[in-house]
Amino acid sequence: GESVGLHLPTLSVQEGDNSIINCAYSNSASDYFIWYKQESGKGPQFIIDIRSNMDKRQGQRVTVLLNKTVKHLSLQIAATQPGDSAVYFCAESYKSYDYKLSFGAGTTVTVRA
Amino acid sequence: EAGVAQSPRYKIIEKRQSVAFWCNPISGHATLYWYQQILGQGPKLLIQFQNNGVVDDSQLPKDRFSAERLKGVDSTLKIQPAKLEDSAVYLCASSLGTDTYEQYFGPGTRLTVT
């Protein structure tokens, strides 16, 4: 079964506000985490990743936070735009060197104008 | 660079029929993955290839699903015979395969089994 899950299946955000998408994982041995964005009718697209030896990593308008104590991962999107409307998946890898990912169920983000 | 190509994009078949999906990964990518994504769920790995060898097919229902990657480039996933529960999007992804977890996904094939 899937060991990665998201707290909320849907999130509605006002355009311009910041979005926070949460993800809980159960395998304390996981050493790599990644966020993907999937727009309707398309395949998942890489957003940002983080290794277990880090707590925070920033990209363009996105920040991923990792709390290993409570096995929690979050994706923050600054100044949310209509183009951010999509399904967001977190994924983990808990076996080093096989480069396999285990995906959670996803959070659907809807941006309100 | 060109992305991962998949065809067909959509397929509707009746149960017990056969179907095949094709994937062309990004040039130079050694690792190729097939995922099944049921509506409302995250992608589930079916099979992973490294060049033309199978790394992991533990989640592939081998009584009806088969996959091959001849010559280590293109890959084909086949279902025979299809069941209603096979209705899903089948995603192909590729990666460089060395020291990277980042996978590049194709647009997927949406299969409907009636």
JSON list of N, CA and C in Angstrom, two decimals, chain A residues 35-68:
[
{"chain": "A", "resi": 35, "resn": "TRP", "atom": "N", "xyz": [7.95, 16.66, -4.92]},
{"chain": "A", "resi": 35, "resn": "TRP", "atom": "CA", "xyz": [6.61, 17.16, -5.22]},
{"chain": "A", "resi": 35, "resn": "TRP", "atom": "C", "xyz": [6.42, 17.24, -6.72]},
{"chain": "A", "resi": 36, "resn": "TYR", "atom": "N", "xyz": [5.26, 16.75, -7.16]},
{"chain": "A", "resi": 36, "resn": "TYR", "atom": "CA", "xyz": [4.89, 16.84, -8.56]},
{"chain": "A", "resi": 36, "resn": "TYR", "atom": "C", "xyz": [3.56, 17.59, -8.68]},
{"chain": "A", "resi": 37, "resn": "LYS", "atom": "N", "xyz": [3.40, 18.24, -9.81]},
{"chain": "A", "resi": 37, "resn": "LYS", "atom": "CA", "xyz": [2.17, 18.95, -10.15]},
{"chain": "A", "resi": 37, "resn": "LYS", "atom": "C", "xyz": [1.57, 18.28, -11.38]},
{"chain": "A", "resi": 38, "resn": "GLN", "atom": "N", "xyz": [0.28, 17.99, -11.34]},
{"chain": "A", "resi": 38, "resn": "GLN", "atom": "CA", "xyz": [-0.36, 17.35, -12.48]},
{"chain": "A", "resi": 38, "resn": "GLN", "atom": "C", "xyz": [-1.58, 18.16, -12.90]},
{"chain": "A", "resi": 39, "resn": "GLU", "atom": "N", "xyz": [-1.49, 18.75, -14.07]},
{"chain": "A", "resi": 39, "resn": "GLU", "atom": "CA", "xyz": [-2.62, 19.49, -14.63]},
{"chain": "A", "resi": 39, "resn": "GLU", "atom": "C", "xyz": [-3.52, 18.51, -15.38]},
{"chain": "A", "resi": 40, "resn": "SER", "atom": "N", "xyz": [-4.73, 18.92, -15.56]},
{"chain": "A", "resi": 40, "resn": "SER", "atom": "CA", "xyz": [-5.73, 18.06, -16.19]},
{"chain": "A", "resi": 40, "resn": "SER", "atom": "C", "xyz": [-5.27, 17.58, -17.56]},
{"chain": "A", "resi": 41, "resn": "GLY", "atom": "N", "xyz": [-5.28, 16.28, -17.78]},
{"chain": "A", "resi": 41, "resn": "GLY", "atom": "CA", "xyz": [-4.93, 15.72, -19.07]},
{"chain": "A", "resi": 41, "resn": "GLY", "atom": "C", "xyz": [-3.44, 15.63, -19.35]},
{"chain": "A", "resi": 42, "resn": "LYS", "atom": "N", "xyz": [-2.64, 15.92, -18.34]},
{"chain": "A", "resi": 42, "resn": "LYS", "atom": "CA", "xyz": [-1.18, 15.88, -18.53]},
{"chain": "A", "resi": 42, "resn": "LYS", "atom": "C", "xyz": [-0.54, 14.95, -17.52]},
{"chain": "A", "resi": 43, "resn": "GLY", "atom": "N", "xyz": [0.71, 14.61, -17.79]},
{"chain": "A", "resi": 43, "resn": "GLY", "atom": "CA", "xyz": [1.46, 13.82, -16.84]},
{"chain": "A", "resi": 43, "resn": "GLY", "atom": "C", "xyz": [2.01, 14.69, -15.72]},
{"chain": "A", "resi": 44, "resn": "PRO", "atom": "N", "xyz": [2.40, 14.08, -14.61]},
{"chain": "A", "resi": 44, "resn": "PRO", "atom": "CA", "xyz": [2.98, 14.85, -13.50]},
{"chain": "A", "resi": 44, "resn": "PRO", "atom": "C", "xyz": [4.26, 15.59, -13.94]},
{"chain": "A", "resi": 45, "resn": "GLN", "atom": "N", "xyz": [4.42, 16.76, -13.36]},
{"chain": "A", "resi": 45, "resn": "GLN", "atom": "CA", "xyz": [5.58, 17.60, -13.68]},
{"chain": "A", "resi": 45, "resn": "GLN", "atom": "C", "xyz": [6.34, 17.91, -12.41]},
{"chain": "A", "resi": 46, "resn": "PHE", "atom": "N", "xyz": [7.64, 17.75, -12.43]},
{"chain": "A", "resi": 46, "resn": "PHE", "atom": "CA", "xyz": [8.49, 17.98, -11.26]},
{"chain": "A", "resi": 46, "resn": "PHE", "atom": "C", "xyz": [8.38, 19.44, -10.78]},
{"chain": "A", "resi": 47, "resn": "ILE", "atom": "N", "xyz": [8.25, 19.60, -9.44]},
{"chain": "A", "resi": 47, "resn": "ILE", "atom": "CA", "xyz": [8.26, 20.94, -8.86]},
{"chain": "A", "resi": 47, "resn": "ILE", "atom": "C", "xyz": [9.54, 21.15, -8.08]},
{"chain": "A", "resi": 48, "resn": "ILE", "atom": "N", "xyz": [9.75, 20.34, -7.06]},
{"chain": "A", "resi": 48, "resn": "ILE", "atom": "CA", "xyz": [10.88, 20.52, -6.17]},
{"chain": "A", "resi": 48, "resn": "ILE", "atom": "C", "xyz": [11.11, 19.23, -5.40]},
{"chain": "A", "resi": 49, "resn": "ASP", "atom": "N", "xyz": [12.35, 19.03, -4.96]},
{"chain": "A", "resi": 49, "resn": "ASP", "atom": "CA", "xyz": [12.65, 17.84, -4.18]},
{"chain": "A", "resi": 49, "resn": "ASP", "atom": "C", "xyz": [13.49, 18.22, -2.96]},
{"chain": "A", "resi": 50, "resn": "ILE", "atom": "N", "xyz": [13.60, 17.26, -2.04]},
{"chain": "A", "resi": 50, "resn": "ILE", "atom": "CA", "xyz": [14.39, 17.50, -0.84]},
{"chain": "A", "resi": 50, "resn": "ILE", "atom": "C", "xyz": [14.89, 16.17, -0.30]},
{"chain": "A", "resi": 51, "resn": "ARG", "atom": "N", "xyz": [16.10, 16.16, 0.16]},
{"chain": "A", "resi": 51, "resn": "ARG", "atom": "CA", "xyz": [16.66, 14.95, 0.76]},
{"chain": "A", "resi": 51, "resn": "ARG", "atom": "C", "xyz": [16.47, 15.00, 2.28]},
{"chain": "A", "resi": 52, "resn": "SER", "atom": "N", "xyz": [16.56, 13.87, 2.89]},
{"chain": "A", "resi": 52, "resn": "SER", "atom": "CA", "xyz": [16.24, 13.77, 4.31]},
{"chain": "A", "resi": 52, "resn": "SER", "atom": "C", "xyz": [17.25, 14.48, 5.20]},
{"chain": "A", "resi": 53, "resn": "ASN", "atom": "N", "xyz": [18.40, 14.86, 4.66]},
{"chain": "A", "resi": 53, "resn": "ASN", "atom": "CA", "xyz": [19.39, 15.57, 5.48]},
{"chain": "A", "resi": 53, "resn": "ASN", "atom": "C", "xyz": [19.17, 17.09, 5.45]},
{"chain": "A", "resi": 54, "resn": "MET", "atom": "N", "xyz": [18.03, 17.50, 4.86]},
{"chain": "A", "resi": 54, "resn": "MET", "atom": "CA", "xyz": [17.69, 18.92, 4.79]},
{"chain": "A", "resi": 54, "resn": "MET", "atom": "C", "xyz": [16.34, 19.14, 5.47]},
{"chain": "A", "resi": 55, "resn": "ASP", "atom": "N", "xyz": [16.10, 20.37, 5.94]},
{"chain": "A", "resi": 55, "resn": "ASP", "atom": "CA", "xyz": [14.82, 20.73, 6.54]},
{"chain": "A", "resi": 55, "resn": "ASP", "atom": "C", "xyz": [13.98, 21.61, 5.61]},
{"chain": "A", "resi": 56, "resn": "LYS", "atom": "N", "xyz": [14.67, 22.29, 4.72]},
{"chain": "A", "resi": 56, "resn": "LYS", "atom": "CA", "xyz": [13.99, 23.28, 3.89]},
{"chain": "A", "resi": 56, "resn": "LYS", "atom": "C", "xyz": [14.72, 23.43, 2.58]},
{"chain": "A", "resi": 57, "resn": "ARG", "atom": "N", "xyz": [13.95, 23.65, 1.55]},
{"chain": "A", "resi": 57, "resn": "ARG", "atom": "CA", "xyz": [14.55, 23.93, 0.25]},
{"chain": "A", "resi": 57, "resn": "ARG", "atom": "C", "xyz": [13.62, 24.86, -0.51]},
{"chain": "A", "resi": 58, "resn": "GLN", "atom": "N", "xyz": [14.21, 25.85, -1.16]},
{"chain": "A", "resi": 58, "resn": "GLN", "atom": "CA", "xyz": [13.41, 26.84, -1.87]},
{"chain": "A", "resi": 58, "resn": "GLN", "atom": "C", "xyz": [13.65, 26.79, -3.36]},
{"chain": "A", "resi": 59, "resn": "GLY", "atom": "N", "xyz": [12.56, 27.03, -4.10]},
{"chain": "A", "resi": 59, "resn": "GLY", "atom": "CA", "xyz": [12.65, 27.16, -5.54]},
{"chain": "A", "resi": 59, "resn": "GLY", "atom": "C", "xyz": [12.00, 28.46, -5.94]},
{"chain": "A", "resi": 60, "resn": "GLN", "atom": "N", "xyz": [11.59, 28.53, -7.18]},
{"chain": "A", "resi": 60, "resn": "GLN", "atom": "CA", "xyz": [10.93, 29.74, -7.64]},
{"chain": "A", "resi": 60, "resn": "GLN", "atom": "C", "xyz": [9.48, 29.71, -7.17]},
{"chain": "A", "resi": 61, "resn": "ARG", "atom": "N", "xyz": [9.14, 30.56, -6.24]},
{"chain": "A", "resi": 61, "resn": "ARG", "atom": "CA", "xyz": [7.80, 30.69, -5.64]},
{"chain": "A", "resi": 61, "resn": "ARG", "atom": "C", "xyz": [7.39, 29.47, -4.82]},
{"chain": "A", "resi": 62, "resn": "VAL", "atom": "N", "xyz": [8.21, 28.48, -4.70]},
{"chain": "A", "resi": 62, "resn": "VAL", "atom": "CA", "xyz": [7.86, 27.29, -3.91]},
{"chain": "A", "resi": 62, "resn": "VAL", "atom": "C", "xyz": [8.92, 27.01, -2.86]},
{"chain": "A", "resi": 63, "resn": "THR", "atom": "N", "xyz": [8.44, 26.48, -1.75]},
{"chain": "A", "resi": 63, "resn": "THR", "atom": "CA", "xyz": [9.32, 26.07, -0.66]},
{"chain": "A", "resi": 63, "resn": "THR", "atom": "C", "xyz": [8.83, 24.72, -0.14]},
{"chain": "A", "resi": 64, "resn": "VAL", "atom": "N", "xyz": [9.73, 23.80, 0.06]},
{"chain": "A", "resi": 64, "resn": "VAL", "atom": "CA", "xyz": [9.37, 22.52, 0.66]},
{"chain": "A", "resi": 64, "resn": "VAL", "atom": "C", "xyz": [10.00, 22.46, 2.04]},
{"chain": "A", "resi": 65, "resn": "LEU", "atom": "N", "xyz": [9.19, 22.07, 3.02]},
{"chain": "A", "resi": 65, "resn": "LEU", "atom": "CA", "xyz": [9.65, 21.91, 4.38]},
{"chain": "A", "resi": 65, "resn": "LEU", "atom": "C", "xyz": [9.53, 20.44, 4.79]},
{"chain": "A", "resi": 66, "resn": "LEU", "atom": "N", "xyz": [10.53, 19.96, 5.45]},
{"chain": "A", "resi": 66, "resn": "LEU", "atom": "CA", "xyz": [10.54, 18.57, 5.90]},
{"chain": "A", "resi": 66, "resn": "LEU", "atom": "C", "xyz": [10.73, 18.52, 7.41]},
{"chain": "A", "resi": 67, "resn": "ASN", "atom": "N", "xyz": [9.80, 17.90, 8.09]},
{"chain": "A", "resi": 67, "resn": "ASN", "atom": "CA", "xyz": [9.89, 17.70, 9.54]},
{"chain": "A", "resi": 67, "resn": "ASN", "atom": "C", "xyz": [9.97, 16.20, 9.79]},
{"chain": "A", "resi": 68, "resn": "LYS", "atom": "N", "xyz": [11.18, 15.73, 10.02]},
{"chain": "A", "resi": 68, "resn": "LYS", "atom": "CA", "xyz": [11.39, 14.29, 10.17]},
{"chain": "A", "resi": 68, "resn": "LYS", "atom": "C", "xyz": [10.88, 13.79, 11.52]}
]
